[in-house]
Coordinates of C-alpha atoms in Angstrom, one line a residue:
Chain A
M110 CA 0.0 0.0 0.0
E111 CA 1.4 3.4 -0.9
N112 CA 1.0 5.9 1.8
I113 CA 1.3 9.3 0.2
I114 CA -0.3 12.5 1.4
E115 CA -0.8 14.7 -1.6
T116 CA -1.4 18.4 -1.3
E117 CA -1.7 21.0 -4.1
K118 CA 2.0 21.7 -3.7
A119 CA 3.7 18.4 -3.1
K120 CA 3.7 14.7 -2.1
W121 CA 4.5 13.9 1.5
E122 CA 5.3 10.8 3.5
I123 CA 4.6 10.2 7.2
V124 CA 7.4 8.8 9.5
V125 CA 6.3 7.5 12.9
G126 CA 7.9 5.7 15.8
L127 CA 6.2 4.6 18.9
E128 CA 7.3 4.2 22.6
I129 CA 4.9 2.1 24.5
H130 CA 4.9 1.7 28.3
C131 CA 3.4 -1.6 29.4
Q132 CA 2.7 -2.3 33.1
I133 CA 4.2 -5.7 34.0
I134 CA 1.9 -8.2 35.5
S135 CA 3.4 -9.2 38.9
K136 CA 2.0 -9.4 42.4
S137 CA 4.4 -6.9 43.9
K138 CA 6.2 -3.8 42.7
I139 CA 9.5 -4.0 40.7
F140 CA 11.7 -2.6 43.6
S141 CA 9.5 -3.1 46.7
G142 CA 7.2 -5.6 48.3
A143 CA 4.1 -3.4 48.1
S144 CA 1.1 -4.7 46.1
T145 CA 0.5 -3.7 42.5
E146 CA -3.3 -4.0 42.9
F147 CA -5.2 -1.4 40.8
G148 CA -8.1 0.5 42.2
D149 CA -7.4 0.2 46.0
D150 CA -7.8 3.2 48.4
P151 CA -5.1 5.9 47.9
N152 CA -1.6 5.4 49.3
V153 CA -2.4 1.9 50.7
N154 CA -0.1 0.0 48.4
V155 CA 3.0 2.1 49.2
S156 CA 6.1 1.0 51.0
F157 CA 8.8 3.4 52.3
V158 CA 10.9 2.5 49.3
D159 CA 8.1 3.7 46.9
A160 CA 7.6 6.9 49.0
G161 CA 11.3 7.7 48.6
M162 CA 12.1 7.7 52.3
P163 CA 15.8 8.3 53.1
G164 CA 17.9 5.2 53.4
M165 CA 15.5 2.8 51.7
L166 CA 17.0 0.5 49.1
P167 CA 15.5 -1.0 46.0
T168 CA 15.5 -4.8 45.6
L169 CA 14.7 -6.2 42.1
N170 CA 11.6 -8.4 41.7
K171 CA 12.5 -11.8 40.0
E172 CA 9.1 -12.1 38.3
C173 CA 9.5 -8.6 36.6
V174 CA 12.8 -9.8 35.1
R175 CA 11.1 -13.1 33.9
Q176 CA 8.2 -11.2 32.4
A177 CA 10.5 -8.8 30.6
V178 CA 12.5 -11.7 29.1
K179 CA 9.3 -13.4 28.0
T180 CA 8.1 -10.2 26.4
G181 CA 11.5 -9.8 24.6
L182 CA 11.3 -13.3 23.2
G183 CA 7.7 -12.6 22.1
L184 CA 9.0 -9.6 20.2
N185 CA 11.6 -11.8 18.5
A186 CA 14.2 -9.7 20.1
K187 CA 17.7 -10.2 21.4
I188 CA 17.8 -10.7 25.2
N189 CA 20.9 -9.1 26.7
T190 CA 22.6 -11.2 29.3
Y191 CA 24.1 -8.1 30.8
S192 CA 22.0 -5.0 31.6
E193 CA 22.3 -2.1 34.0
F194 CA 20.0 0.3 35.8
S195 CA 20.3 4.0 35.7
R196 CA 18.8 7.0 37.4
K197 CA 16.8 9.4 35.2
N198 CA 16.5 12.6 37.2
Y199 CA 13.5 14.9 37.0
F200 CA 11.4 16.8 39.4
Y201 CA 7.7 16.0 39.6
A202 CA 5.3 15.6 42.5
D203 CA 4.3 12.1 41.6
M204 CA 8.0 10.9 41.7
P205 CA 9.0 11.1 45.4
T206 CA 12.7 10.2 44.9
G207 CA 13.3 12.9 42.3
Y208 CA 14.5 10.2 39.9
Q209 CA 13.2 7.2 38.1
I210 CA 15.1 3.9 38.2
T211 CA 15.2 2.8 34.6
Q212 CA 17.7 1.3 32.1
F213 CA 19.6 3.5 29.8
K214 CA 22.8 2.4 28.1
Y215 CA 22.3 -1.3 28.6
P216 CA 18.7 -2.4 28.3
I217 CA 17.5 -5.9 29.1
V218 CA 16.1 -6.4 25.5
G219 CA 17.7 -5.3 22.3
E220 CA 16.6 -5.3 18.7
G221 CA 13.6 -7.3 17.6
E222 CA 10.8 -7.5 15.0
V223 CA 7.0 -7.7 15.0
V224 CA 5.0 -8.6 11.9
I225 CA 1.8 -6.6 11.5
D226 CA -1.2 -7.6 9.4
L227 CA -2.6 -4.9 7.1
A228 CA -6.1 -4.4 5.8
D229 CA -5.2 -5.3 2.2
G230 CA -4.0 -8.8 3.4
K231 CA -0.4 -7.9 3.2
S232 CA 1.9 -7.9 6.2
K233 CA 4.9 -5.7 7.2
K234 CA 7.8 -6.1 9.6
I235 CA 8.2 -3.4 12.2
G236 CA 11.6 -3.1 13.9
I237 CA 11.9 -3.0 17.6
E238 CA 14.8 -0.8 18.7
R239 CA 14.9 -1.9 22.4
M240 CA 13.0 -2.6 25.5
H241 CA 13.9 -1.8 29.0
I242 CA 12.4 -2.1 32.4
E243 CA 11.8 0.7 34.9
Q244 CA 9.4 1.9 37.6
D245 CA 6.1 3.7 37.1
A246 CA 5.4 7.0 38.7
G247 CA 2.5 7.8 41.1
K248 CA -0.8 9.2 39.8
S249 CA -1.7 12.9 39.8
I250 CA -5.3 13.8 40.2
H251 CA -6.1 17.3 39.0
D252 CA -9.9 17.4 39.3
L253 CA -10.7 16.7 42.9
S254 CA -9.8 20.2 44.2
P255 CA -9.8 23.6 42.5
N256 CA -6.4 24.6 43.7
K257 CA -4.5 21.4 44.6
T258 CA -3.3 18.4 42.8
Y259 CA -3.7 15.1 44.7
I260 CA -1.1 12.4 44.5
D261 CA -1.7 8.7 44.9
L262 CA 1.5 6.6 45.1
N263 CA -0.2 3.2 44.7
R264 CA 1.1 3.1 41.2
A265 CA 4.6 4.4 42.1
G266 CA 7.1 1.6 41.6
V267 CA 4.9 -0.7 39.6
G268 CA 7.1 -2.4 37.0
L269 CA 7.0 -1.1 33.4
M270 CA 8.4 -2.4 30.2
E271 CA 9.1 0.4 27.7
I272 CA 9.1 -0.8 24.2
V273 CA 10.7 1.5 21.6
T274 CA 10.1 0.9 17.9
K275 CA 12.1 2.0 14.9
P276 CA 10.6 4.8 12.9
D277 CA 9.1 2.2 10.6
F278 CA 5.4 3.3 10.4
R279 CA 4.3 5.1 7.2
S280 CA 0.6 5.5 8.1
P281 CA -1.8 5.8 11.0
E282 CA -3.2 2.3 10.0
E283 CA 0.2 0.7 10.4
A284 CA 0.6 2.2 13.9
G285 CA -2.9 1.0 14.8
A286 CA -2.2 -2.5 13.5
F287 CA 1.1 -2.6 15.5
L288 CA -0.6 -1.6 18.8
R289 CA -3.3 -4.3 18.3
K290 CA -0.6 -6.9 17.5
L291 CA 1.5 -5.9 20.5
R292 CA -1.5 -6.0 22.8
S293 CA -2.3 -9.5 21.5
I294 CA 1.3 -10.7 22.0
L295 CA 1.4 -9.3 25.6
R296 CA -1.9 -10.9 26.4
Y297 CA -0.9 -14.3 25.0
L298 CA 2.3 -14.1 27.1
G299 CA 0.4 -12.8 30.2
T300 CA 3.0 -10.2 30.8
C301 CA 0.8 -7.1 30.5
D302 CA -3.0 -6.9 30.3
G303 CA -2.8 -4.3 27.6
N304 CA -5.7 -2.1 28.7
M305 CA -5.1 1.3 27.2
D306 CA -8.1 2.8 28.8
E307 CA -7.0 1.8 32.3
G308 CA -3.5 3.1 31.6
S309 CA -1.8 -0.3 31.8
M310 CA -0.5 0.2 28.3
R311 CA 0.4 3.9 27.3
C312 CA 1.7 5.1 24.0
D313 CA 3.9 8.0 23.1
V314 CA 3.9 8.8 19.4
N315 CA 6.7 10.4 17.5
V316 CA 5.7 12.0 14.2
S317 CA 7.6 13.6 11.4
V318 CA 7.0 14.1 7.7
R319 CA 9.3 14.2 4.7
P320 CA 8.9 14.8 1.0
Y321 CA 7.8 11.6 -0.7
G322 CA 10.7 9.6 -2.0
S323 CA 13.3 11.2 0.3
D324 CA 14.9 9.2 3.1
E325 CA 15.8 12.1 5.4
L326 CA 14.5 12.1 8.9
R327 CA 13.1 15.5 9.8
T328 CA 12.4 17.1 13.2
R329 CA 9.8 15.1 15.1
C330 CA 7.2 16.0 17.6
E331 CA 6.2 13.7 20.4
M332 CA 2.7 13.2 21.7
K333 CA 2.7 11.7 25.2
N334 CA 0.2 9.2 26.7
V335 CA -2.3 8.8 23.9
N336 CA -4.7 6.4 25.4
S337 CA -6.4 4.4 22.7
V338 CA -5.6 2.9 19.4
K339 CA -8.1 5.1 17.7
F340 CA -6.6 8.3 19.2
V341 CA -3.1 7.2 18.3
M342 CA -4.2 7.0 14.7
Q343 CA -6.0 10.3 14.8
A344 CA -3.1 12.0 16.5
I345 CA -0.7 10.8 13.7
E346 CA -3.1 11.9 11.0
N347 CA -3.7 15.4 12.3
E348 CA -0.1 16.0 13.5
A349 CA 1.2 15.1 10.0
K350 CA -1.2 17.5 8.4
R351 CA -0.1 20.2 10.8
Q352 CA 3.5 19.7 10.0
I353 CA 2.9 19.6 6.3
E354 CA 1.1 22.9 6.5
V355 CA 4.1 24.4 8.5
Y356 CA 6.5 23.3 5.8
E357 CA 4.4 24.4 2.9
N358 CA 4.1 27.9 4.4
N359 CA 8.0 28.0 4.6
G360 CA 8.1 27.4 8.3
N361 CA 10.1 24.9 10.3
V362 CA 8.8 22.2 12.7
I363 CA 10.2 22.7 16.2
Q364 CA 11.0 19.7 18.3
E365 CA 8.5 19.8 21.1
T366 CA 6.1 17.7 23.2
R367 CA 2.6 18.2 22.1
Q368 CA -0.6 17.0 23.7
F369 CA -3.4 15.2 21.9
D370 CA -6.8 16.4 22.7
P371 CA -9.4 13.6 22.2
S372 CA -12.3 16.1 22.1
T373 CA -11.0 18.0 19.1
G374 CA -8.6 15.4 17.6
Q375 CA -6.0 18.1 17.4
T376 CA -2.6 18.4 19.0
K377 CA -1.3 21.4 20.9
V378 CA 2.0 22.4 22.3
M379 CA 2.8 21.1 25.8
R380 CA 6.4 22.0 26.5
K381 CA 9.6 22.8 24.7
K382 CA 12.1 20.1 24.8
E383 CA 15.5 21.7 25.2
F384 CA 15.5 22.8 28.8
A385 CA 12.8 20.7 30.5
H386 CA 14.5 17.5 29.6
D387 CA 17.9 17.4 31.3
Y388 CA 17.7 13.9 32.8
R389 CA 21.3 13.6 33.9
Y390 CA 21.3 9.8 33.6
F391 CA 23.9 8.0 35.7
P392 CA 24.4 4.4 36.8
E393 CA 22.1 3.5 39.7
P394 CA 24.4 3.1 42.7
D395 CA 21.9 1.0 44.7
L396 CA 21.7 -1.8 42.1
P397 CA 24.5 -3.9 40.7
A398 CA 24.3 -5.0 37.0
L399 CA 21.7 -7.6 36.1
V400 CA 23.4 -10.7 34.6
L401 CA 21.3 -13.5 33.1
S402 CA 22.6 -16.9 32.0
E403 CA 21.9 -18.3 28.6
Q404 CA 20.4 -21.3 30.2
Y405 CA 17.9 -19.1 32.1
I406 CA 16.8 -17.5 28.8
E407 CA 16.6 -20.8 27.0
E408 CA 14.3 -22.2 29.8
I409 CA 11.9 -19.3 29.3
R410 CA 12.0 -19.7 25.6
R411 CA 11.2 -23.4 25.9
D412 CA 8.2 -22.7 28.0
L413 CA 6.8 -19.9 25.8
V414 CA 3.2 -20.2 24.7
E415 CA 2.3 -20.5 21.1
L416 CA 2.2 -16.8 19.9
P417 CA -0.5 -15.4 17.6
D418 CA 1.6 -15.5 14.4
A419 CA 2.4 -19.2 14.9
K420 CA -1.1 -20.1 15.9
K421 CA -2.5 -18.2 12.8
Q422 CA -0.1 -20.1 10.5
R423 CA -1.1 -23.4 12.1
F424 CA -4.9 -22.7 11.7
I425 CA -4.3 -21.8 8.1
N426 CA -2.1 -24.8 7.3
T427 CA -3.8 -27.6 9.3
M428 CA -7.4 -26.4 9.9
G429 CA -8.3 -24.9 6.6
L430 CA -8.9 -21.4 7.7
T431 CA -8.4 -18.4 5.4
P432 CA -5.7 -15.9 6.5
Y433 CA -8.4 -13.4 7.4
D434 CA -10.4 -15.9 9.5
A435 CA -7.2 -17.0 11.2
M436 CA -6.2 -13.4 11.9
V437 CA -9.5 -12.5 13.5
I438 CA -9.6 -15.7 15.6
C439 CA -6.0 -15.5 16.8
E440 CA -6.0 -11.8 17.9
N441 CA -7.4 -12.8 21.3
K442 CA -6.1 -15.9 22.9
D443 CA -9.4 -16.8 24.6
V444 CA -11.1 -16.7 21.2
A445 CA -8.4 -18.9 19.7
D446 CA -8.7 -21.4 22.6
F447 CA -12.5 -21.4 22.3
F448 CA -12.2 -22.1 18.5
E449 CA -9.8 -24.9 19.0
K450 CA -12.0 -26.5 21.6
A451 CA -15.1 -26.1 19.5
S452 CA -13.5 -27.4 16.3
H453 CA -12.1 -30.5 18.0
N454 CA -13.3 -33.4 15.8
H455 CA -15.6 -31.1 13.9
D456 CA -15.4 -29.1 10.7
A457 CA -13.0 -26.3 11.7
K458 CA -13.8 -23.9 8.8
K459 CA -17.6 -24.2 9.6
V460 CA -16.9 -23.5 13.3
A461 CA -14.9 -20.4 12.3
N462 CA -17.7 -19.2 10.1
W463 CA -20.2 -19.6 12.9
M464 CA -18.0 -17.9 15.4
M465 CA -17.4 -14.9 13.1
S466 CA -21.0 -14.4 12.3
D467 CA -23.8 -15.5 14.7
F468 CA -21.6 -16.3 17.7
F469 CA -19.7 -12.9 17.8
A470 CA -23.0 -11.1 17.0
M471 CA -24.6 -12.8 20.0
L472 CA -21.7 -11.9 22.3
N473 CA -21.8 -8.3 21.1
K474 CA -25.5 -8.0 21.6
K475 CA -25.4 -9.5 25.1
K476 CA -22.2 -7.5 25.9
L477 CA -20.4 -10.6 27.0
S478 CA -16.8 -11.6 26.8
I479 CA -16.1 -15.0 25.3
D480 CA -15.5 -16.7 28.7
E481 CA -19.0 -15.6 29.7
S482 CA -20.6 -17.1 26.6
P483 CA -23.8 -19.0 27.3
V484 CA -22.9 -21.2 24.4
S485 CA -20.0 -23.4 25.3
A486 CA -17.3 -24.4 22.9
E487 CA -18.4 -28.0 23.0
N488 CA -22.0 -27.1 22.2
L489 CA -21.0 -24.9 19.3
G490 CA -18.9 -27.8 17.9
N491 CA -21.9 -30.1 18.3
L492 CA -24.2 -27.7 16.5
V493 CA -21.8 -27.6 13.6
E494 CA -21.7 -31.4 13.7
L495 CA -25.5 -31.6 13.4
I496 CA -25.3 -29.5 10.2
S497 CA -22.4 -31.5 8.8
K498 CA -24.4 -34.7 9.3
D499 CA -27.5 -33.3 7.7
V500 CA -29.5 -33.7 11.0
I501 CA -30.6 -30.1 10.7
S502 CA -30.4 -27.5 8.0
G503 CA -28.3 -24.3 8.2
K504 CA -31.5 -22.4 8.6
I505 CA -32.8 -24.5 11.5
A506 CA -29.4 -24.3 13.0
K507 CA -29.7 -20.6 13.4
E508 CA -33.0 -21.2 15.3
V509 CA -31.3 -23.8 17.5
F510 CA -28.4 -21.4 18.1
E511 CA -30.8 -18.7 19.4
I512 CA -32.2 -21.1 21.9
M513 CA -28.7 -22.2 22.9
A514 CA -27.8 -18.5 23.5
E515 CA -30.8 -18.2 25.8
T516 CA -30.8 -21.5 27.7
G517 CA -27.2 -22.7 27.3
D518 CA -28.6 -26.2 26.4
N519 CA -26.8 -28.5 24.1
P520 CA -28.1 -28.6 20.5
E521 CA -29.0 -32.3 20.4
K522 CA -31.4 -31.8 23.3
I523 CA -33.0 -28.8 21.6
V524 CA -33.4 -30.5 18.3
E525 CA -34.9 -33.6 20.0
E526 CA -37.3 -31.7 22.2
K527 CA -38.5 -29.3 19.5
G528 CA -38.7 -31.9 16.8
L529 CA -36.4 -29.9 14.5
K530 CA -34.7 -32.9 12.9
Q531 CA -34.3 -32.4 9.2
V532 CA -36.5 -34.6 7.1
T533 CA -34.3 -36.6 4.7
D534 CA -36.8 -39.3 4.3
T535 CA -37.6 -38.9 0.5
K536 CA -41.1 -40.3 0.9
A537 CA -42.2 -37.7 3.4
I538 CA -40.8 -34.9 1.2
E539 CA -42.4 -36.3 -1.9
D540 CA -45.8 -36.2 -0.1
I541 CA -45.3 -32.5 0.6
I542 CA -44.2 -31.8 -3.0
D543 CA -47.2 -33.6 -4.3
R544 CA -49.4 -31.3 -2.2
V545 CA -47.6 -28.2 -3.5
I546 CA -48.0 -29.4 -7.1
A547 CA -51.7 -30.3 -6.6
D548 CA -52.5 -26.9 -4.9
N549 CA -50.8 -24.8 -7.6
P550 CA -51.7 -26.0 -11.1
D551 CA -51.1 -22.6 -12.6
N552 CA -47.5 -22.5 -11.6
V553 CA -47.0 -26.0 -12.7
E554 CA -48.3 -25.1 -16.1
A555 CA -46.2 -22.0 -16.3
Y556 CA -43.1 -24.0 -15.4
K557 CA -43.8 -26.5 -18.0
K558 CA -44.2 -23.8 -20.6
G559 CA -40.6 -22.7 -19.9
K560 CA -40.8 -20.4 -16.8
T561 CA -38.1 -22.6 -15.2
N562 CA -37.1 -19.9 -12.7
L563 CA -40.3 -21.0 -10.8
L564 CA -38.2 -23.9 -9.5
G565 CA -37.0 -21.8 -6.6
W566 CA -40.6 -21.0 -5.7
F567 CA -41.5 -24.6 -5.5
V568 CA -38.5 -25.4 -3.4
G569 CA -39.4 -22.5 -1.1
Q570 CA -43.0 -23.6 -0.7
T571 CA -42.0 -27.2 0.1
I572 CA -39.5 -26.2 2.8
K573 CA -42.1 -23.8 4.2
L574 CA -44.7 -26.5 4.5
S575 CA -42.1 -28.8 6.1
Q576 CA -41.5 -26.0 8.7
G577 CA -38.0 -25.7 7.5
K578 CA -37.1 -29.3 8.2
A579 CA -36.9 -30.6 4.7
N580 CA -33.3 -30.9 3.4
P581 CA -33.1 -28.3 0.7
S582 CA -30.8 -30.3 -1.7
I583 CA -33.2 -33.3 -1.6
V584 CA -36.2 -31.1 -2.1
N585 CA -34.5 -29.5 -5.1
Q586 CA -33.7 -32.9 -6.6
L587 CA -37.2 -34.3 -6.1
I588 CA -39.0 -31.3 -7.5
R589 CA -36.9 -31.3 -10.7
K590 CA -37.6 -35.0 -11.1
K591 CA -41.4 -34.5 -10.7
L592 CA -41.8 -31.3 -12.8
D593 CA -39.4 -32.3 -15.6
N594 CA -41.2 -35.6 -16.3
Chain B
M17 CA 36.1 22.3 32.5
A18 CA 35.2 25.6 34.1
I19 CA 31.8 26.4 35.6
D20 CA 30.3 29.9 35.1
N21 CA 27.5 31.6 36.9
E22 CA 25.0 30.6 34.3
M23 CA 25.9 26.9 34.9
V24 CA 25.5 27.4 38.6
R25 CA 22.1 28.8 38.1
K26 CA 21.1 25.9 35.9
I27 CA 22.3 23.3 38.4
A28 CA 20.5 25.1 41.2
F29 CA 17.3 25.1 39.1
L30 CA 17.5 21.4 38.3
S31 CA 18.1 20.6 42.0
R32 CA 15.3 22.9 43.1
L33 CA 17.8 24.9 45.3
K34 CA 17.6 28.6 45.7
I35 CA 20.9 30.4 45.4
E36 CA 20.8 34.2 45.9
D37 CA 22.6 36.2 43.2
N38 CA 25.2 37.4 45.7
K39 CA 26.1 33.8 46.5
L40 CA 26.6 32.8 42.9
E41 CA 30.3 33.7 42.8
D42 CA 31.0 31.6 46.0
A43 CA 29.2 28.7 44.6
K44 CA 31.0 28.9 41.3
D45 CA 34.4 29.0 43.0
E46 CA 33.5 26.0 45.1
F47 CA 32.3 24.0 42.1
N48 CA 35.5 24.9 40.2
K49 CA 37.7 23.8 43.1
I50 CA 35.8 20.4 43.2
F51 CA 36.2 20.0 39.5
K52 CA 39.9 20.8 39.6
W53 CA 40.3 18.2 42.3
I54 CA 38.5 15.6 40.3
E55 CA 40.5 16.5 37.2
E56 CA 43.5 15.1 38.9
L57 CA 42.2 11.7 37.9
N58 CA 42.8 12.7 34.2
E59 CA 46.5 12.0 34.9
I60 CA 45.8 8.3 34.6
D61 CA 45.4 6.8 31.2
T62 CA 42.1 4.9 31.1
S63 CA 41.8 4.4 27.3
N64 CA 41.9 0.7 27.7
V65 CA 39.7 0.4 30.7
S66 CA 35.9 0.0 30.3
P67 CA 33.7 2.2 32.6
M68 CA 32.8 0.7 35.9
A69 CA 29.2 0.8 36.9
S70 CA 29.7 -0.2 40.5
A71 CA 32.5 -0.5 43.0
N72 CA 30.9 -3.7 44.3
D73 CA 31.8 -6.7 42.1
V74 CA 28.7 -8.5 43.3
S75 CA 25.8 -9.9 41.3
L76 CA 22.3 -8.5 41.7
K77 CA 20.2 -10.4 44.2
L78 CA 16.6 -10.9 43.1
R79 CA 13.6 -10.9 45.4
E80 CA 10.7 -13.4 45.2
D81 CA 7.5 -11.8 43.8
A82 CA 5.4 -11.6 47.0
V83 CA 3.5 -8.8 48.7
T84 CA 5.4 -8.2 51.9
D85 CA 5.1 -4.5 52.4
G86 CA 2.7 -1.6 52.4
N87 CA -0.6 -1.0 54.1
Y88 CA 0.5 1.8 56.4
K89 CA -0.8 4.9 54.7
D90 CA -0.9 6.9 57.9
E91 CA 2.9 6.5 58.3
I92 CA 3.4 7.2 54.6
L93 CA 1.4 10.5 54.8
K94 CA 2.7 11.5 58.3
N95 CA 5.5 13.7 57.0
A96 CA 3.6 15.2 54.1
P97 CA 3.3 19.0 54.5
S98 CA -0.3 18.6 53.3
A99 CA -2.5 15.6 52.9
E100 CA -6.2 15.5 52.1
Y101 CA -8.5 12.5 51.8
D102 CA -5.5 10.2 52.1
Y103 CA -3.8 11.8 49.1
F104 CA -0.7 14.0 49.2
A105 CA -1.9 17.5 48.4
V106 CA 0.4 19.7 46.3
P107 CA 0.0 23.0 44.6
K108 CA -1.9 22.5 41.4
V109 CA 0.2 21.1 38.7
V110 CA -1.4 21.5 35.3
E111 CA 0.5 21.3 32.0

């Protein structure tokens, strides 16, 4: 897909890189034993370490390291056996120590690669520059008091993974596809829950533009903490337009942090970069270097779950799904697991079709997640089996499915109780056809005189009289036989 | 490297320290003395020595992931100049 923005004056290309902060799933914080629980009363999950009390020392959480290595492997990235922590100094009320413990020169994860799926069925590789681990800041609440900001340190010290991509995105859609893919990988791995609206995954967007065909990198602007995939795409689109306008009016883009305003979709200047950012990084004196063994990394690699790309490929290769079906089903691990369970011993392609139509529609309508589905995977599989074996028609199956969605019953029971079994007994069907023919001599006459498109009408009438239970292909065959003789 | 008054001002700002204008000269002289002292280290050729992150040649001990701390908000908030509704209350910060 070519991504060109064409104005009256010139052709432009967007260049975007992303920095994503992902909260690590762990019971306790990265450098203290306080809980990471979200939504508790203010300042309850805070230790003296998190509050920056004098003399307190950080101790690194084993699980946060493991989660970071897992994530690195999921990003097909190089895991660095040697990494170091650094202090990033800045002054802000929600950062009690006056510095953030992070990694700077020697991050735990190096270069990697993520494949994104695009709307036109193509895929593209997005480079990962690095990933490091660090501590989160507390939360500032600005709207509880007219003249004060309230600080809750429950989040201070929760482990974060910061993933930095290469400037490989050329359109808002690519950035959106990447965020969805990243979220999917993190959820498969169980290393971050990926909820952008709750702030457990936060995205900084770096945007610049350049004349189409050029390979220069121009001055970029950064938009911090954009909190949904949709807003990230909107921010890129509008910021690129703004920069193009600046250039086309002979101006220059200034490196600055801009804020994305979801209510207008526009970006506005937040702060100039030169002075505010003087982080004075230096090696963290309280923590020695983190050294991992190759064996430790290999053990984690061996235990890694099957990731969305591999699962997708397997569903295409061995279960007969189209790339599109497989992509939709594999985005969410719970959906993929449900699919696999439902298609066990049944026609997988048909199961996929059911899931992507009636089943998802039902969940949407009832506002349920897949693990709350009233229709179990086994029962959906059984329903598909009933169709495959010609016990019921596709049309009756829809009826049965609706009952399943209400009662949670298994389809065999419903079919049995409601007497919905498809009539494949040719004698019974012939009786009905004879009635249709006897009752509609005019149409029979017209058909015989060459109005052969009336065949469909006869089939319809017959199935209607059978209350939908007559097998359509048998009906079709029998009617032809009778009318054409 | 020599420190001028402007640099002293910047360091003071970054450290959130207030240095009166008439104290700038003194601070600058002190900084420069410290720098001169540190510069003595330049006499040693370190071109073949990689930077040392820590004086302790020990490996990092890792902690088990268990909740062992917290749940004492009164003590956490005790020294706060201002606390309201169990939050730290600071002058309004809006960007």
